[in-house]
Short mmCIF file of C-alpha atoms and ligand atoms in Angstrom, two decimals:
data_model
loop_
_atom_site.label_atom_id
_atom_site.label_comp_id
_atom_site.label_asym_id
_atom_site.label_seq_id
_atom_site.Cartn_x
_atom_site.Cartn_y
_atom_site.Cartn_z
CA MET A 1 -53.47 -28.12 27.57
CA ASN A 2 -50.52 -28.71 29.81
CA SER A 3 -49.40 -26.28 32.47
CA ARG A 4 -45.66 -26.17 31.74
CA LYS A 5 -44.18 -22.89 32.84
CA ASP A 6 -41.86 -20.92 30.64
CA SER A 7 -40.01 -18.60 33.00
CA ALA A 8 -36.58 -20.09 33.82
CA ASP A 9 -37.15 -19.56 37.55
CA ASP A 10 -40.63 -21.08 37.69
CA ARG A 11 -40.13 -24.19 35.65
CA LEU A 12 -40.06 -27.49 37.47
CA ILE A 13 -37.43 -30.14 36.92
CA LEU A 14 -37.49 -33.72 38.13
CA GLY A 15 -34.04 -34.95 39.15
CA ILE A 16 -33.18 -38.65 39.43
CA GLU A 17 -30.02 -39.91 41.12
CA THR A 18 -28.91 -43.56 41.22
CA SER A 19 -25.12 -43.41 40.85
CA CYS A 20 -24.28 -45.31 44.02
CA ASP A 21 -26.33 -46.61 46.94
CA GLU A 22 -29.10 -44.03 47.18
CA THR A 23 -32.21 -44.08 45.01
CA ALA A 24 -33.19 -40.43 45.00
CA ALA A 25 -35.65 -38.15 43.22
CA ALA A 26 -36.59 -34.52 43.69
CA VAL A 27 -38.58 -31.74 42.10
CA VAL A 28 -36.77 -28.41 42.04
CA SER A 29 -37.75 -25.07 40.52
CA GLY A 30 -35.45 -23.14 38.24
CA SER A 31 -34.66 -20.74 41.08
CA GLY A 32 -33.38 -23.63 43.21
CA LYS A 33 -36.46 -24.00 45.41
CA VAL A 34 -36.72 -27.66 46.45
CA LEU A 35 -40.35 -28.80 46.30
CA SER A 36 -39.58 -32.40 47.24
CA ASN A 37 -36.46 -34.43 47.95
CA VAL A 38 -36.93 -38.16 48.47
CA VAL A 39 -33.99 -40.45 49.26
CA ALA A 40 -34.25 -44.22 49.70
CA SER A 41 -31.01 -45.31 51.30
CA GLN A 42 -29.59 -48.80 50.85
CA ILE A 43 -27.16 -48.38 53.74
CA GLU A 44 -28.77 -51.09 55.84
CA ILE A 45 -28.21 -53.86 53.31
CA HIS A 46 -24.69 -52.76 52.25
CA SER A 47 -23.56 -52.32 55.86
CA ARG A 48 -23.89 -56.10 56.29
CA PHE A 49 -21.06 -56.43 53.77
CA GLY A 50 -18.97 -53.53 55.11
CA GLY A 51 -19.27 -51.60 51.84
CA ILE A 52 -21.27 -51.24 48.63
CA VAL A 53 -21.98 -54.39 46.62
CA PRO A 54 -22.65 -53.09 43.07
CA GLU A 55 -24.98 -55.93 42.01
CA ILE A 56 -27.15 -55.47 45.10
CA ALA A 57 -27.19 -51.70 44.53
CA SER A 58 -28.58 -52.17 40.99
CA ARG A 59 -31.31 -54.54 42.16
CA LYS A 60 -32.34 -52.23 45.00
CA HIS A 61 -32.55 -49.27 42.59
CA VAL A 62 -34.91 -51.31 40.39
CA GLU A 63 -37.15 -51.96 43.41
CA ALA A 64 -37.10 -48.38 44.68
CA ILE A 65 -37.16 -46.20 41.57
CA VAL A 66 -40.94 -46.20 40.92
CA PRO A 67 -42.07 -45.47 44.51
CA VAL A 68 -39.30 -42.87 45.00
CA VAL A 69 -40.13 -40.89 41.84
CA ASP A 70 -43.84 -41.23 42.56
CA GLN A 71 -43.34 -39.85 46.07
CA ALA A 72 -41.20 -36.97 44.80
CA LEU A 73 -43.92 -35.92 42.33
CA THR A 74 -46.70 -36.33 44.91
CA GLU A 75 -44.88 -34.36 47.62
CA ALA A 76 -44.17 -31.57 45.13
CA GLY A 77 -47.86 -31.58 44.19
CA CYS A 78 -47.11 -32.03 40.51
CA THR A 79 -47.52 -34.48 37.68
CA ILE A 80 -45.37 -35.32 34.68
CA GLY A 81 -47.45 -32.77 32.77
CA SER A 82 -46.36 -29.89 35.02
CA LEU A 83 -42.65 -30.57 34.52
CA SER A 84 -40.43 -28.64 32.12
CA GLY A 85 -37.78 -31.31 31.97
CA ILE A 86 -36.15 -34.35 33.55
CA ALA A 87 -32.54 -34.70 34.65
CA ALA A 88 -30.84 -37.96 35.54
CA THR A 89 -27.31 -38.67 36.69
CA GLN A 90 -25.43 -40.04 33.68
CA GLY A 91 -22.08 -40.59 35.44
CA PRO A 92 -19.64 -41.09 37.02
CA GLY A 93 -20.74 -43.93 39.25
CA LEU A 94 -21.61 -47.63 39.28
CA VAL A 95 -22.68 -48.55 35.75
CA GLY A 96 -25.46 -50.97 36.73
CA ALA A 97 -26.84 -48.45 39.21
CA LEU A 98 -26.69 -45.52 36.76
CA VAL A 99 -28.45 -47.55 34.06
CA VAL A 100 -31.52 -47.97 36.28
CA GLY A 101 -31.98 -44.23 36.83
CA LEU A 102 -31.18 -43.17 33.27
CA SER A 103 -33.38 -45.85 31.67
CA PHE A 104 -36.26 -44.89 33.93
CA ALA A 105 -35.76 -41.21 33.11
CA LYS A 106 -35.79 -42.01 29.38
CA ALA A 107 -39.00 -44.01 29.77
CA LEU A 108 -40.63 -41.02 31.48
CA ALA A 109 -39.24 -38.28 29.29
CA PHE A 110 -39.41 -39.44 25.69
CA PRO A 111 -43.05 -40.66 25.50
CA SER A 112 -44.21 -37.46 27.20
CA GLY A 113 -42.10 -35.21 24.96
CA LEU A 114 -40.08 -33.80 27.85
CA PRO A 115 -36.44 -32.78 27.37
CA LEU A 116 -33.99 -35.05 29.20
CA CYS A 117 -30.51 -34.10 30.38
CA GLY A 118 -27.70 -36.34 31.58
CA VAL A 119 -26.09 -34.76 34.62
CA ASN A 120 -22.50 -35.16 35.76
CA HIS A 121 -22.67 -36.24 39.41
CA ILE A 122 -19.65 -34.15 40.36
CA GLN A 123 -21.10 -30.98 38.82
CA ALA A 124 -24.34 -31.69 40.67
CA HIS A 125 -22.48 -31.97 44.02
CA LEU A 126 -20.80 -28.60 43.40
CA LEU A 127 -24.09 -26.94 42.41
CA SER A 128 -25.79 -28.29 45.56
CA ILE A 129 -24.34 -25.19 47.23
CA PHE A 130 -27.18 -23.19 45.66
CA LEU A 131 -29.93 -25.32 47.23
CA GLY A 132 -31.41 -23.94 50.43
CA GLY A 133 -29.09 -21.93 52.64
CA GLU A 134 -28.85 -18.18 52.46
CA ALA A 135 -25.18 -17.48 51.88
CA ARG A 136 -24.16 -18.33 48.33
CA PRO A 137 -20.73 -18.20 46.71
CA ALA A 138 -20.00 -16.02 43.70
CA PHE A 139 -18.50 -17.39 40.49
CA PRO A 140 -15.69 -18.12 39.99
CA PHE A 141 -15.08 -20.20 43.11
CA THR A 142 -12.78 -23.05 44.11
CA GLY A 143 -14.74 -26.25 44.67
CA LEU A 144 -13.76 -29.33 46.64
CA VAL A 145 -15.84 -32.43 45.93
CA VAL A 146 -15.25 -34.84 48.74
CA SER A 147 -17.31 -38.01 48.88
CA GLY A 148 -17.13 -41.79 49.01
CA GLY A 149 -16.12 -42.02 45.37
CA HIS A 150 -14.36 -38.71 44.71
CA THR A 151 -11.91 -36.23 46.12
CA SER A 152 -11.22 -33.52 43.58
CA LEU A 153 -10.58 -29.81 43.33
CA TYR A 154 -12.15 -27.62 40.64
CA LEU A 155 -12.05 -24.07 39.47
CA VAL A 156 -15.78 -23.42 39.00
CA ARG A 157 -16.24 -20.54 36.55
CA GLY A 158 -19.96 -21.09 35.99
CA PRO A 159 -22.67 -23.72 36.53
CA LEU A 160 -21.41 -25.84 33.64
CA ASP A 161 -17.89 -24.49 33.35
CA MET A 162 -15.61 -26.37 35.72
CA GLU A 163 -11.90 -27.08 35.36
CA LEU A 164 -10.35 -30.02 37.18
CA LEU A 165 -7.32 -28.90 39.22
CA GLY A 166 -6.47 -32.19 40.88
CA SER A 167 -7.94 -35.39 42.28
CA THR A 168 -7.08 -38.37 44.41
CA ARG A 169 -4.47 -40.82 43.18
CA ASP A 170 -5.91 -43.66 45.21
CA ASP A 171 -8.67 -43.68 47.83
CA ALA A 172 -11.29 -40.95 48.07
CA ALA A 173 -11.53 -39.25 51.48
CA GLY A 174 -14.92 -40.83 52.20
CA GLU A 175 -13.54 -44.21 51.21
CA ALA A 176 -10.70 -43.68 53.72
CA PHE A 177 -13.30 -42.93 56.43
CA ASP A 178 -15.18 -46.10 55.44
CA LYS A 179 -12.05 -48.29 55.37
CA VAL A 180 -10.69 -46.99 58.68
CA ALA A 181 -14.11 -47.57 60.26
CA LYS A 182 -14.04 -51.14 58.99
CA LEU A 183 -10.61 -51.84 60.44
CA LEU A 184 -11.76 -50.43 63.78
CA GLY A 185 -14.81 -52.72 63.66
CA LEU A 186 -17.20 -49.79 63.19
CA PRO A 187 -20.27 -49.89 60.91
CA TYR A 188 -20.60 -48.63 57.32
CA PRO A 189 -20.66 -45.79 56.33
CA GLY A 190 -17.69 -44.82 58.44
CA GLY A 191 -17.80 -41.04 58.10
CA PRO A 192 -20.61 -40.19 60.53
CA VAL A 193 -19.48 -42.83 63.09
CA ILE A 194 -15.83 -41.71 63.05
CA SER A 195 -16.90 -38.09 63.27
CA ALA A 196 -19.04 -38.78 66.35
CA LEU A 197 -16.30 -40.77 68.12
CA ALA A 198 -13.66 -38.19 67.17
CA GLU A 199 -15.54 -35.52 69.11
CA LYS A 200 -14.54 -37.30 72.33
CA GLY A 201 -10.97 -38.10 71.25
CA ASN A 202 -7.58 -36.39 71.25
CA PRO A 203 -6.64 -35.40 67.66
CA ASP A 204 -2.97 -35.01 68.61
CA LEU A 205 -2.45 -38.40 70.29
CA PHE A 206 -1.34 -40.09 67.06
CA ARG A 207 0.51 -38.11 64.41
CA PHE A 208 -0.70 -39.72 61.21
CA PRO A 209 0.94 -38.82 57.86
CA ARG A 210 -0.36 -36.13 55.52
CA ALA A 211 0.35 -36.67 51.80
CA TRP A 212 1.18 -33.14 50.58
CA LEU A 213 2.45 -34.31 47.15
CA PRO A 214 4.56 -31.19 46.45
CA ASP A 215 4.93 -32.06 42.75
CA SER A 216 1.17 -31.97 42.23
CA PRO A 217 -0.17 -29.89 45.13
CA PHE A 218 -3.85 -30.22 44.13
CA ASP A 219 -3.81 -34.02 44.02
CA PHE A 220 -4.65 -36.15 47.03
CA SER A 221 -3.63 -39.53 48.41
CA PHE A 222 -5.22 -41.23 51.39
CA SER A 223 -4.05 -44.83 51.10
CA GLY A 224 -0.85 -44.19 53.10
CA LEU A 225 -2.89 -42.66 55.91
CA LYS A 226 -5.20 -45.67 55.97
CA THR A 227 -2.17 -48.01 56.13
CA ALA A 228 -0.64 -45.93 58.96
CA VAL A 229 -3.86 -46.30 60.98
CA LEU A 230 -3.84 -50.05 60.29
CA GLN A 231 -0.21 -50.36 61.48
CA GLN A 232 -0.99 -48.34 64.61
CA VAL A 233 -3.98 -50.56 65.37
CA LYS A 234 -1.88 -53.71 64.89
CA ALA A 235 0.90 -52.35 67.15
CA LEU A 236 -1.62 -51.50 69.86
CA GLU A 237 -3.27 -54.92 69.58
CA GLU A 238 0.10 -56.69 69.79
CA SER A 239 0.98 -54.72 72.93
CA GLY A 240 -2.26 -55.96 74.46
CA ALA A 241 -3.48 -52.40 74.97
CA GLU A 242 -7.16 -51.59 74.63
CA LEU A 243 -7.83 -49.72 71.38
CA PRO A 244 -8.36 -46.02 72.07
CA ALA A 245 -10.99 -45.80 69.30
CA GLU A 246 -11.94 -42.19 70.05
CA ASP A 247 -8.32 -40.96 69.88
CA LEU A 248 -7.60 -43.02 66.76
CA CYS A 249 -10.71 -41.57 65.08
CA ALA A 250 -9.86 -38.00 66.12
CA SER A 251 -6.23 -38.29 64.96
CA PHE A 252 -7.22 -39.89 61.65
CA GLN A 253 -9.94 -37.31 61.00
CA GLU A 254 -7.53 -34.49 61.81
CA ALA A 255 -5.08 -35.74 59.18
CA VAL A 256 -7.81 -35.91 56.50
CA VAL A 257 -9.24 -32.51 57.40
CA ASP A 258 -5.81 -30.87 57.54
CA VAL A 259 -5.00 -31.98 53.97
CA LEU A 260 -8.43 -31.13 52.53
CA ALA A 261 -8.46 -27.66 54.10
CA GLU A 262 -4.87 -26.79 53.24
CA LYS A 263 -5.05 -27.90 49.60
CA THR A 264 -8.38 -26.15 48.97
CA ILE A 265 -7.03 -22.88 50.36
CA LYS A 266 -3.87 -23.26 48.29
CA ALA A 267 -5.99 -23.85 45.17
CA ALA A 268 -8.19 -20.82 45.94
CA LYS A 269 -5.09 -18.65 46.28
CA ALA A 270 -3.56 -20.03 43.08
CA CYS A 271 -6.80 -19.42 41.15
CA GLY A 272 -7.37 -16.04 42.76
CA THR A 273 -10.91 -16.88 43.91
CA LYS A 274 -12.29 -15.38 47.11
CA ASP A 275 -14.94 -18.04 47.63
CA MET A 276 -14.45 -21.74 48.31
CA VAL A 277 -17.07 -24.49 48.36
CA ALA A 278 -16.88 -27.98 49.83
CA ALA A 279 -19.57 -30.43 48.70
CA GLY A 280 -20.24 -34.19 48.77
CA GLY A 281 -20.82 -36.61 51.64
CA VAL A 282 -17.65 -35.78 53.59
CA SER A 283 -18.52 -32.05 53.52
CA ALA A 284 -21.10 -32.94 56.19
CA ASN A 285 -18.15 -33.47 58.55
CA LYS A 286 -18.29 -31.00 61.44
CA ARG A 287 -14.56 -30.78 61.98
CA LEU A 288 -13.94 -30.19 58.25
CA ARG A 289 -16.46 -27.34 58.29
CA GLN A 290 -14.84 -25.82 61.36
CA VAL A 291 -11.23 -26.05 60.17
CA MET A 292 -11.95 -24.90 56.61
CA SER A 293 -14.00 -21.94 57.83
CA GLU A 294 -11.36 -20.88 60.38
CA ARG A 295 -8.44 -21.16 57.98
CA ALA A 296 -10.37 -19.44 55.18
CA GLU A 297 -11.17 -16.53 57.46
CA GLU A 298 -7.52 -16.20 58.46
CA LYS A 299 -6.68 -15.78 54.76
CA GLY A 300 -9.54 -13.39 54.01
CA LEU A 301 -11.46 -16.07 52.07
CA SER A 302 -15.03 -17.34 52.50
CA CYS A 303 -15.98 -20.99 52.70
CA PHE A 304 -19.47 -22.33 51.88
CA PHE A 305 -21.06 -25.71 52.62
CA PRO A 306 -24.39 -27.11 51.38
CA PRO A 307 -27.15 -27.77 53.93
CA LEU A 308 -26.58 -31.25 55.42
CA GLU A 309 -29.41 -32.94 53.49
CA TYR A 310 -27.76 -31.95 50.20
CA CYS A 311 -24.22 -33.10 51.10
CA THR A 312 -24.84 -36.79 50.51
CA ASP A 313 -26.35 -38.04 47.24
CA ASN A 314 -29.76 -36.58 46.41
CA GLY A 315 -32.02 -35.83 43.46
CA ALA A 316 -32.32 -32.09 44.17
CA MET A 317 -28.75 -31.36 43.13
CA VAL A 318 -29.30 -33.36 39.92
CA ALA A 319 -32.47 -31.45 39.09
CA TYR A 320 -30.75 -28.13 39.75
CA ALA A 321 -27.75 -29.01 37.57
CA GLY A 322 -30.26 -30.11 34.91
CA ARG A 323 -31.79 -26.65 34.95
CA PHE A 324 -28.65 -25.19 33.40
CA MET A 325 -28.34 -27.98 30.84
CA LEU A 326 -31.96 -27.43 29.78
CA GLU A 327 -31.26 -23.75 29.41
CA GLU A 328 -28.24 -24.47 27.20
CA GLY A 329 -30.12 -27.14 25.24
CA ILE A 330 -27.65 -29.86 26.27
CA LEU A 331 -30.05 -32.78 25.92
CA LEU A 332 -29.87 -36.55 25.64
CA THR A 333 -31.14 -38.65 22.77
CA PRO A 334 -32.72 -42.08 23.33
CA ASP A 335 -29.44 -43.91 22.60
CA ALA A 336 -27.49 -42.06 25.34
CA ASP A 337 -25.45 -44.30 27.63
CA VAL A 338 -24.11 -43.91 31.17
CA TYR A 339 -20.40 -43.44 31.96
CA SER A 340 -18.57 -44.86 34.94
CA ARG A 341 -15.46 -42.69 35.08
CA LEU A 342 -14.83 -39.03 35.62
CA ALA A 343 -15.56 -37.19 32.38
CA LEU A 344 -14.83 -33.71 33.69
O1 KG4 B 401 -21.67 -38.03 48.40
P1 KG4 B 401 -21.93 -39.37 48.98
O2 KG4 B 401 -23.29 -39.62 49.57
O3 KG4 B 401 -21.72 -40.50 47.94
C1 KG4 B 401 -20.73 -40.51 46.96
O4 KG4 B 401 -20.92 -39.81 45.92
O5 KG4 B 401 -19.71 -41.18 47.21
O6 KG4 B 401 -20.79 -39.62 50.08
C2 KG4 B 401 -20.75 -40.75 50.89
C3 KG4 B 401 -19.47 -40.71 51.74
C4 KG4 B 401 -19.23 -41.97 52.57
O7 KG4 B 401 -17.90 -42.40 52.32
C5 KG4 B 401 -19.40 -41.49 54.00
O8 KG4 B 401 -18.59 -42.20 54.93
C6 KG4 B 401 -19.01 -40.03 53.91
O9 KG4 B 401 -19.53 -39.60 52.66
N1 KG4 B 401 -19.58 -39.21 54.99
C7 KG4 B 401 -18.84 -38.58 55.91
C8 KG4 B 401 -19.75 -37.95 56.80
N2 KG4 B 401 -21.03 -38.22 56.36
C9 KG4 B 401 -20.89 -38.98 55.24
N3 KG4 B 401 -17.51 -38.50 56.09
C10 KG4 B 401 -17.05 -37.81 57.14
N4 KG4 B 401 -17.85 -37.20 58.03
C11 KG4 B 401 -19.19 -37.23 57.90
N5 KG4 B 401 -19.95 -36.61 58.80
ZN1 ZN B 402 -22.01 -38.32 45.47
#
């Protein structure tokens, strides 16, 4: 007899995430309690190339997937038999990387008769707000997903009911952090390094451009900002001046944060939601948290951020998103494929 639980809150879901450069697995209960959350980062190998090399990412996922899932089950004190379902990221992301996680999830789920759901990575980031932490937003809320691959605004009406309001036309905010870090000779990923240097810099020393895009106020563009930083760096180098890395980082970060905060608040007002959520790797940024919280308060709005360990890619958010898909019976069949582009 197996020990699968039936109550929605008690049932255990295994979440598998391999959309980019983290091989991650977690066991989460239906109520959002995280029993284990294992992340094998590939940052060290990709940092040698200054960014993610898709082929290497796929190979590393193949190496890591068995030990990572095994560890997640062991730390949660459960076996395949105690699970109620399995959730794997189906997209968007790097195809070769996604295939590893989804194929592994299929191989676990179908022979053991477990339901399998294919989670949208973006939805999972937005639902990470319900993992850990005490303060939780109420539906509907305005959600900003801000990561290395995405910068998008959503009206989130329910766990699986999200409407895209706008997204980036070129670089994602995290990508801009990574590219600016590279041009300053800083390591990958750029976000945490720039954020640390920015703390000691003057955010007003360089006035970098903000792309407000008045014709589509909920869209973003960060490529002009990246080019402006590059031109500033070149001008400083030509003048023989030493690069004021801390001031450049602070001024660049301020421009990104200003745009993200302003557009999210504008979207919240347009949608009439009181609560706003920022999720994804860049939502770990201290200055973003500070500015969004301050500006939200000024407007009588509330801003929520996931605990730091759930900002960057993880299996817990995938498992938790899977909980709602299981409940709705949105399941995958053995022929299901991954998708690389935004499907939401
Ligand atoms: O969500 P994530 O792990 O992966 C994607 O889905 O893309 O986000 C990774 C991105 C990287 O671009 C990284 O530079 C950025 O998040 N990031 C940050 C910070 N921590 C990570 N950006 C700004 N400030 C941070 N503290
Ligand atoms: Zn992500």
